[in-house]
CSV table of C-alpha atoms in Angstrom, one decimal:
chain,number,residue,atom,x,y,z
A,1071,UNK,CA,109.2,162.0,151.7
A,1072,UNK,CA,106.9,161.1,148.9
A,1073,UNK,CA,105.0,157.9,148.2
A,1074,UNK,CA,103.5,156.7,145.0
A,1075,UNK,CA,101.3,153.6,145.1
A,1076,UNK,CA,99.1,152.4,142.3
A,1077,UNK,CA,98.3,148.7,141.8
A,1078,UNK,CA,95.1,146.8,141.1
A,1079,UNK,CA,94.1,143.3,140.3
A,1080,UNK,CA,91.0,141.1,139.8
A,1081,UNK,CA,89.9,137.5,139.3
A,1082,UNK,CA,87.0,135.2,138.5
A,1083,UNK,CA,85.4,131.9,139.4
A,1084,UNK,CA,85.8,128.7,137.4
A,1085,UNK,CA,82.4,127.0,137.3
A,1086,UNK,CA,80.6,124.5,135.3
A,1087,UNK,CA,77.0,125.2,136.2
A,1088,UNK,CA,74.2,126.4,134.1
A,1089,UNK,CA,70.4,126.1,134.1
A,1090,UNK,CA,68.2,125.0,137.0
A,1091,UNK,CA,66.4,121.7,136.6
A,1092,UNK,CA,64.5,119.2,138.7
A,1093,UNK,CA,66.6,116.1,139.2
A,1094,UNK,CA,65.1,112.9,137.9
A,1095,UNK,CA,66.0,109.8,135.8
A,1096,UNK,CA,69.0,107.5,136.0
A,1097,UNK,CA,72.5,108.9,136.5
A,1098,UNK,CA,75.1,107.5,134.2
A,1099,UNK,CA,78.4,108.4,132.4
A,1100,UNK,CA,78.2,110.1,129.0
A,1101,UNK,CA,81.2,108.0,128.0
A,1102,UNK,CA,83.1,111.2,127.3
A,1103,UNK,CA,86.4,111.6,129.2
A,1104,UNK,CA,86.9,114.8,131.1
A,1105,UNK,CA,90.1,116.0,129.3
A,1106,UNK,CA,92.0,118.9,131.0
A,1107,UNK,CA,94.2,121.6,129.6
A,1108,UNK,CA,95.8,124.8,131.0
A,1109,UNK,CA,95.9,128.3,129.6
A,1110,UNK,CA,99.7,128.8,129.4
A,1111,UNK,CA,99.3,132.6,129.1
A,1112,UNK,CA,97.9,132.6,132.7
A,1113,UNK,CA,101.3,131.5,134.1
A,1114,UNK,CA,103.1,134.9,134.1
A,1115,UNK,CA,105.3,135.2,137.2
A,1116,UNK,CA,109.0,135.6,137.0
A,1117,UNK,CA,111.5,132.8,136.7
A,1118,UNK,CA,111.8,130.7,139.9
A,1119,UNK,CA,108.1,131.1,140.7
A,1120,UNK,CA,105.2,129.1,139.2
A,1121,UNK,CA,105.7,129.2,135.5
A,1122,UNK,CA,104.6,126.7,132.8
A,1123,UNK,CA,107.5,124.3,133.4
A,1124,UNK,CA,107.2,124.4,137.1
A,1125,UNK,CA,103.5,123.7,137.0
A,1126,UNK,CA,103.9,120.8,134.6
A,1127,UNK,CA,106.1,119.0,137.1
A,1128,UNK,CA,104.6,120.0,140.4
A,1129,UNK,CA,101.0,119.6,139.0
A,1130,UNK,CA,97.9,121.2,140.3
A,1131,UNK,CA,95.0,120.0,142.4
A,1132,UNK,CA,91.5,119.8,140.9
A,1133,UNK,CA,88.2,119.5,142.7
A,1134,UNK,CA,84.8,118.8,141.1
A,1135,UNK,CA,81.4,118.9,142.7
A,1136,UNK,CA,78.5,117.0,141.0
A,1137,UNK,CA,75.2,118.7,141.2
A,1138,UNK,CA,73.1,116.5,138.8
A,1139,UNK,CA,70.8,118.9,137.0
A,1140,UNK,CA,70.9,121.7,139.6
A,1141,UNK,CA,73.2,124.8,139.5
A,1142,UNK,CA,75.9,124.9,142.0
A,1143,UNK,CA,74.4,128.0,143.6
A,1144,UNK,CA,71.1,126.2,144.3
A,1145,UNK,CA,72.5,123.2,146.1
A,1146,UNK,CA,75.0,122.2,148.8
A,1147,UNK,CA,77.3,119.4,147.8
A,1148,UNK,CA,80.8,118.1,148.5
A,1149,UNK,CA,83.7,118.0,146.0
A,1150,UNK,CA,83.8,114.2,146.1
A,1151,UNK,CA,83.4,113.7,142.3
A,1152,UNK,CA,87.1,114.8,142.1
A,1153,UNK,CA,89.0,115.5,145.3
A,1154,UNK,CA,92.4,117.1,145.2
A,1155,UNK,CA,93.1,115.2,142.0
A,1156,UNK,CA,96.7,115.7,140.8
A,1157,UNK,CA,97.0,116.9,137.2
A,1158,UNK,CA,100.4,117.0,135.5
A,1159,UNK,CA,101.9,117.3,132.0
A,1160,UNK,CA,104.9,115.3,130.7
A,1161,UNK,CA,105.0,116.9,127.2
A,1162,UNK,CA,105.6,120.6,127.7
A,1163,UNK,CA,102.0,121.4,128.4
A,1164,UNK,CA,100.5,119.8,125.2
A,1165,UNK,CA,98.4,117.4,127.2
A,1166,UNK,CA,97.5,117.1,130.9
A,1167,UNK,CA,96.8,113.8,132.6
A,1168,UNK,CA,95.4,112.5,135.8
A,1169,UNK,CA,94.4,109.1,137.1
A,1170,UNK,CA,91.8,107.6,137.5
A,1171,UNK,CA,90.1,109.2,134.5
A,1172,UNK,CA,86.7,110.7,135.0
A,1173,UNK,CA,83.8,111.1,132.6
A,1174,UNK,CA,81.2,113.7,132.0
A,1175,UNK,CA,77.8,112.7,133.5
A,1176,UNK,CA,74.4,112.7,132.0
A,1177,UNK,CA,71.0,111.2,132.9
A,1178,UNK,CA,68.2,109.6,131.0
A,1179,UNK,CA,64.5,109.9,131.6
A,1180,UNK,CA,63.3,106.4,130.7
A,1181,UNK,CA,59.7,107.5,130.3
A,1182,UNK,CA,60.5,110.0,127.5
A,1183,UNK,CA,63.9,108.8,126.4
A,1184,UNK,CA,65.3,112.3,126.9
A,1185,UNK,CA,69.0,112.6,127.8
A,1186,UNK,CA,69.7,115.5,130.1
A,1187,UNK,CA,73.0,117.3,130.8
A,1188,UNK,CA,74.2,117.0,134.3
A,1189,UNK,CA,76.6,119.5,135.9
A,1190,UNK,CA,80.0,119.6,137.5
A,1191,UNK,CA,81.6,122.6,139.1
A,1192,UNK,CA,85.4,122.7,139.1
A,1193,UNK,CA,87.9,124.3,141.4
A,1194,UNK,CA,91.7,124.3,141.1
A,1195,UNK,CA,94.8,125.4,142.9
A,1196,UNK,CA,98.5,125.1,142.4
A,1197,UNK,CA,101.1,123.8,143.1
A,1198,UNK,CA,99.7,120.4,144.1
A,1199,UNK,CA,100.1,119.4,147.8
A,1200,UNK,CA,99.3,115.7,148.5
A,1201,UNK,CA,99.3,116.0,152.3
A,1202,UNK,CA,99.1,119.5,153.7
A,1203,UNK,CA,100.7,119.9,157.1
A,1204,UNK,CA,101.6,122.8,159.3
A,1205,UNK,CA,105.2,121.9,159.6
A,1206,UNK,CA,106.9,124.8,157.8
A,1207,UNK,CA,105.5,124.3,154.4
A,1208,UNK,CA,103.1,126.9,152.8
A,1209,UNK,CA,100.0,124.9,152.0
A,1210,UNK,CA,99.1,123.7,155.5
A,1211,UNK,CA,95.5,122.4,155.1
A,1212,UNK,CA,92.5,122.0,152.9
A,1213,UNK,CA,88.8,121.1,153.1
A,1214,UNK,CA,87.7,117.5,153.4
A,1215,UNK,CA,86.4,115.2,150.6
A,1216,UNK,CA,82.9,115.1,152.1
A,1217,UNK,CA,82.8,118.7,153.4
A,1218,UNK,CA,79.8,120.4,151.8
A,1219,UNK,CA,80.3,123.8,150.2
A,1220,UNK,CA,83.3,125.5,148.5
A,1221,UNK,CA,86.7,123.8,148.7
A,1222,UNK,CA,89.4,125.8,150.4
A,1223,UNK,CA,93.1,125.7,151.2
A,1224,UNK,CA,95.0,127.1,154.2
A,1225,UNK,CA,98.2,129.0,153.4
A,1226,UNK,CA,101.0,130.0,155.8
A,1227,UNK,CA,104.0,132.3,155.1
A,1228,UNK,CA,107.2,130.3,154.9
A,1229,UNK,CA,109.6,130.9,157.8
A,1230,UNK,CA,112.7,132.1,155.8
A,1231,UNK,CA,111.9,133.1,152.2
A,1232,UNK,CA,115.5,133.9,151.4
A,1233,UNK,CA,117.4,131.0,152.9
A,1234,UNK,CA,120.0,129.6,150.5
A,1235,UNK,CA,118.8,126.0,151.2
A,1236,UNK,CA,115.3,126.3,152.7
A,1237,UNK,CA,113.5,123.2,154.0
A,1238,UNK,CA,110.4,124.6,152.4
A,1239,UNK,CA,110.4,127.4,149.8
A,1240,UNK,CA,107.8,130.1,149.5
A,1241,UNK,CA,104.9,129.1,147.3
A,1242,UNK,CA,103.3,131.4,144.7
A,1243,UNK,CA,99.8,130.1,145.3
A,1244,UNK,CA,97.5,129.9,142.2
A,1245,UNK,CA,93.8,129.2,141.9
A,1246,UNK,CA,91.7,128.2,138.9
A,1247,UNK,CA,89.1,130.5,137.3
A,1248,UNK,CA,86.4,130.3,134.7
A,1249,UNK,CA,87.5,130.2,131.1
A,1250,UNK,CA,85.0,131.6,128.6
A,1251,UNK,CA,84.4,129.3,125.6
A,1252,UNK,CA,84.6,130.2,122.0
A,1253,UNK,CA,80.9,130.8,121.5
A,1254,UNK,CA,80.7,133.3,124.4
A,1255,UNK,CA,79.1,130.9,126.9
A,1256,UNK,CA,80.7,129.8,130.2
A,1257,UNK,CA,79.3,126.3,130.6
A,1258,UNK,CA,81.8,123.6,131.2
A,1259,UNK,CA,79.5,120.6,131.2
A,1260,UNK,CA,79.6,118.0,128.4
A,1261,UNK,CA,76.7,118.0,126.0
A,1262,UNK,CA,76.5,115.1,123.5
A,1263,UNK,CA,75.2,117.3,120.7
A,1264,UNK,CA,77.1,120.4,121.4
A,1265,UNK,CA,80.5,119.8,123.1
A,1266,UNK,CA,81.9,122.7,125.1
A,1267,UNK,CA,85.6,123.5,124.8
A,1268,UNK,CA,86.1,120.8,122.3
A,1269,UNK,CA,85.5,118.4,125.1
A,1270,UNK,CA,88.3,119.9,127.2
A,1271,UNK,CA,88.2,121.6,130.6
A,1272,UNK,CA,90.5,124.6,130.2
A,1273,UNK,CA,91.9,125.9,133.5
A,1274,UNK,CA,93.0,129.6,133.6
A,1275,UNK,CA,95.1,130.4,136.7
A,1276,UNK,CA,95.2,133.5,138.8
A,1277,UNK,CA,97.7,134.5,141.5
A,1278,UNK,CA,96.3,134.6,145.0
A,1279,UNK,CA,99.2,136.5,146.7
A,1280,UNK,CA,100.8,139.8,146.4
A,1281,UNK,CA,104.5,140.1,145.6
A,1282,UNK,CA,106.8,142.9,146.7
A,1283,UNK,CA,110.5,143.4,146.1
A,1284,UNK,CA,110.7,141.3,143.0
A,1285,UNK,CA,112.7,144.2,141.6
A,1286,UNK,CA,114.8,146.3,143.9
A,1287,UNK,CA,116.7,149.3,142.5
A,1288,UNK,CA,118.9,151.8,144.3
A,1289,UNK,CA,120.0,155.0,142.7
A,1290,UNK,CA,121.1,158.6,143.4
A,1291,UNK,CA,118.7,161.4,142.5
A,1292,UNK,CA,120.0,163.1,139.4
A,1293,UNK,CA,120.7,166.4,141.1
A,1294,UNK,CA,122.6,164.6,143.9
A,1295,UNK,CA,124.7,162.6,141.5
A,1296,UNK,CA,125.6,165.8,139.7
A,1297,UNK,CA,126.4,167.5,143.0
A,1298,UNK,CA,128.6,164.9,144.5
A,1299,UNK,CA,130.4,163.1,141.6
A,1300,UNK,CA,133.0,165.9,141.1
A,1301,UNK,CA,134.4,165.7,144.6
A,1302,UNK,CA,133.4,162.4,146.3
A,1303,UNK,CA,132.2,158.9,145.9
A,1304,UNK,CA,129.2,157.4,147.6
A,1305,UNK,CA,128.9,153.6,148.2
A,1306,UNK,CA,126.3,151.4,149.8
A,1307,UNK,CA,127.2,148.4,152.0
A,1308,UNK,CA,123.8,147.1,153.1
A,1309,UNK,CA,120.1,147.2,152.4
A,1310,UNK,CA,117.6,145.9,154.9
A,1311,UNK,CA,113.9,145.6,154.4
A,1312,UNK,CA,111.7,144.7,157.4
A,1313,UNK,CA,108.2,143.6,156.5
A,1314,UNK,CA,106.0,144.1,159.6
A,1315,UNK,CA,102.4,143.0,160.6
A,1316,UNK,CA,102.2,140.4,157.8
A,1317,UNK,CA,99.2,138.1,158.1
A,1318,UNK,CA,100.8,134.8,159.1
A,1319,UNK,CA,98.2,132.4,157.7
A,1320,UNK,CA,94.8,132.6,156.1
A,1321,UNK,CA,92.2,130.5,154.2
A,1322,UNK,CA,91.7,130.9,150.5
A,1323,UNK,CA,88.2,130.0,149.3
A,1324,UNK,CA,88.6,128.5,145.9
A,1325,UNK,CA,85.2,129.9,144.9
A,1326,UNK,CA,86.5,133.4,144.2
A,1327,UNK,CA,84.6,135.1,141.4
A,1328,UNK,CA,85.8,138.7,142.0
A,1329,UNK,CA,89.3,138.2,143.4
A,1330,UNK,CA,91.0,135.8,145.8
A,1331,UNK,CA,88.7,135.4,148.8
A,1332,UNK,CA,90.9,135.3,151.8
A,1333,UNK,CA,89.5,134.6,155.3
A,1334,UNK,CA,91.2,135.0,158.7
A,1335,UNK,CA,92.4,131.9,160.7
A,1336,UNK,CA,92.2,133.1,164.3
A,1337,UNK,CA,94.5,130.8,166.0
A,1338,UNK,CA,98.2,130.8,167.0
A,1339,UNK,CA,100.4,133.6,165.6
A,1340,UNK,CA,98.2,136.1,163.8
A,1341,UNK,CA,100.8,138.4,162.4
A,1342,UNK,CA,104.5,138.0,161.7
A,1343,UNK,CA,107.7,139.8,160.5
A,1344,UNK,CA,110.1,138.9,157.7
A,1345,UNK,CA,113.5,140.6,157.2
A,1346,UNK,CA,115.4,140.8,154.0
A,1347,UNK,CA,119.1,141.8,154.2
A,1348,UNK,CA,121.5,142.3,151.4
A,1349,UNK,CA,125.1,143.1,152.1
A,1350,UNK,CA,127.7,144.2,149.6
A,1351,UNK,CA,131.4,143.3,149.9
A,1352,UNK,CA,133.0,145.3,148.3
A,1353,UNK,CA,130.5,148.1,148.7
A,1354,UNK,CA,128.6,149.2,145.6
A,1355,UNK,CA,129.8,152.6,144.1
A,1356,UNK,CA,126.6,154.4,143.2
A,1357,UNK,CA,128.5,156.9,141.0
A,1358,UNK,CA,129.6,154.1,138.8
A,1359,UNK,CA,126.5,151.9,139.2
A,1360,UNK,CA,123.6,154.2,139.0
A,1361,UNK,CA,121.0,152.8,139.1
A,1362,UNK,CA,122.1,149.5,140.8
A,1363,UNK,CA,119.6,146.6,140.5
A,1364,UNK,CA,119.6,143.8,143.1
A,1365,UNK,CA,119.5,140.4,141.5
A,1366,UNK,CA,116.2,138.7,140.8
A,1367,UNK,CA,114.2,136.4,143.0
A,1368,UNK,CA,114.5,138.6,146.1
A,1369,UNK,CA,110.8,139.2,146.3
A,1370,UNK,CA,108.4,138.3,149.1
A,1371,UNK,CA,104.9,136.8,148.6
A,1372,UNK,CA,102.5,138.0,151.2
A,1373,UNK,CA,98.8,137.4,152.0
A,1374,UNK,CA,96.8,140.5,150.9
A,1375,UNK,CA,94.7,140.5,154.1
A,1376,UNK,CA,94.7,142.6,157.3
A,1377,UNK,CA,93.8,140.8,160.5
A,1378,UNK,CA,91.1,142.6,162.4
A,1379,UNK,CA,92.5,144.3,165.5
A,1380,UNK,CA,96.1,144.2,164.2
A,1381,UNK,CA,98.1,147.0,162.6
A,1382,UNK,CA,98.2,147.3,158.8
A,1383,UNK,CA,101.2,145.6,157.2
A,1384,UNK,CA,104.1,148.0,156.4
A,1385,UNK,CA,107.8,147.9,155.4
A,1386,UNK,CA,110.8,149.7,156.9
A,1387,UNK,CA,113.8,150.1,154.6
A,1388,UNK,CA,117.3,151.1,155.7
A,1389,UNK,CA,120.4,151.7,153.5
A,1390,UNK,CA,123.9,152.0,154.9
A,1391,UNK,CA,126.1,154.3,152.9
A,1392,UNK,CA,129.6,155.8,153.0
A,1393,UNK,CA,130.7,159.1,151.4
A,1394,UNK,CA,134.5,159.4,150.7
A,1395,UNK,CA,136.1,162.6,149.3
A,1396,UNK,CA,138.3,162.2,146.2
A,1397,UNK,CA,142.1,162.4,146.7
A,1398,UNK,CA,142.3,166.1,145.7
A,1399,UNK,CA,139.5,167.1,148.0
A,1400,UNK,CA,140.0,168.0,151.7
A,1401,UNK,CA,137.5,166.2,153.9
A,1402,UNK,CA,136.7,163.2,156.0
A,1403,UNK,CA,135.1,159.9,155.1
A,1404,UNK,CA,131.6,159.7,156.5
A,1405,UNK,CA,129.4,156.6,157.1
A,1406,UNK,CA,125.7,156.6,158.0
A,1407,UNK,CA,122.3,155.1,157.3
A,1408,UNK,CA,119.0,156.4,156.0
A,1409,UNK,CA,115.6,154.9,156.4
A,1410,UNK,CA,112.0,155.2,155.2
A,1411,UNK,CA,108.7,153.4,155.8
A,1412,UNK,CA,105.7,152.7,153.6
A,1413,UNK,CA,102.5,150.7,153.8
A,1414,UNK,CA,102.0,147.4,152.0
A,1415,UNK,CA,99.2,147.4,149.5
A,1416,UNK,CA,96.4,144.9,150.1
A,1417,UNK,CA,94.9,145.3,146.6
A,1418,UNK,CA,97.8,143.5,144.9
A,1419,UNK,CA,96.4,140.1,144.1
A,1420,UNK,CA,98.3,138.9,141.1
A,1421,UNK,CA,100.5,142.0,140.9
A,1422,UNK,CA,104.2,142.5,141.6
A,1423,UNK,CA,105.4,145.6,143.3
A,1424,UNK,CA,108.9,146.8,142.6
A,1425,UNK,CA,110.9,149.0,145.0
A,1426,UNK,CA,113.1,151.9,144.0
A,1427,UNK,CA,115.2,153.6,146.6
A,1428,UNK,CA,116.4,157.0,145.7
A,1429,UNK,CA,119.1,158.8,147.8
A,1430,UNK,CA,118.6,162.5,147.6
A,1431,UNK,CA,121.2,165.3,148.2
A,1432,UNK,CA,119.8,165.8,151.6
A,1433,UNK,CA,120.4,162.1,152.2
A,1434,UNK,CA,116.7,161.4,152.5
A,1435,UNK,CA,115.5,158.0,151.2
A,1436,UNK,CA,112.7,158.5,148.8
A,1437,UNK,CA,110.7,155.3,148.2
A,1438,UNK,CA,108.7,154.8,145.0
A,1439,UNK,CA,106.6,151.9,143.9
A,1440,UNK,CA,105.6,151.4,140.3
A,1441,UNK,CA,103.0,149.1,138.8
A,1442,UNK,CA,103.4,146.3,136.3
A,1443,UNK,CA,100.4,146.1,134.0
A,1444,UNK,CA,98.0,143.4,135.1
A,1445,UNK,CA,100.0,140.3,134.4
A,1446,UNK,CA,96.8,138.3,134.5
A,1447,UNK,CA,95.1,140.1,131.6
A,1448,UNK,CA,94.4,138.0,128.5
A,1449,UNK,CA,96.9,140.1,126.6
A,1450,UNK,CA,99.4,141.5,129.2
A,1451,UNK,CA,101.6,144.3,128.1
A,1452,UNK,CA,104.0,144.5,131.1
A,1453,UNK,CA,104.7,148.2,130.5
A,1454,UNK,CA,105.8,150.1,133.5
A,1455,UNK,CA,104.3,153.5,134.1
A,1456,UNK,CA,105.5,155.8,136.9
A,1457,UNK,CA,102.7,157.2,139.0
């Protein structure tokens, strides 16, 4: 059995801090509204997950920490300037609104009359959750309004990702990252003489989870198809994928400059299992349907984190098949199953891993994974390349 795994991803922090300064003077509003927009190109998952239209309705949560004239790295503050502020769009993403409106701060030194920039650091996540609870939903908790340090959200795998009418659906968790401005800088504060981002805070989203099984394909190896098609048919009646040792829940630090920063939650059930089953009635004829692609939205989001002391997450795949001789061929019908196992990749933040199952003439099940070009790139190509 061979395995081919090749997937990578990366991410950045969304921050509004710049130069260090000693805090002095009288704090006041600049009178300039903090307007918000979203980089639509950052919403690149498949239909049914978080795309532009879903995000506009569900909204996202925005945090902002006020550090006066200090950089975020040189102080310890709470995100009480904006705390889990819901931001939505009602006009197809043209404008994004929230209430109450906030304004960019500045301060004045009354001895010199100098107006100083003051800084905000922003953090975002999606979709918005007003009251996180560990009751079956995915976003089960978050840091408090007056907790100092980086904001965070706690995430839990949904109980039944493939239920026809689930109480809670699996959530494609996003988090906000830094957007570089047109002049090459990365400051998001408002400056009266030199506005950044045309006075808009632009949020660029990244995916915090890995996704596997978004595309599932089953086919006969070319030599096997040639070998069997003249005298028999081969059908498949069931595919089962058992995902084992999945991290049940974890904490995502929204300050994640080099990729989603997941931390263990050491309480309760540490790891869990999810089982995907697809039955076919009538069975699928692989001679006539080669390759056969399972319908979309069958993927699983999982936390790309291994719990210390637990086994690495892996998947077991089983395919039930039947070989039936053609009418002119002497022989008996035969039914059986074939299985394979492979490790789940933990470097898949923001990437989707397809699964192709290949039945060989020895009735081995060869599992291949292929990569999708980084869907979070500024100019994604989405070309698939076999490894």
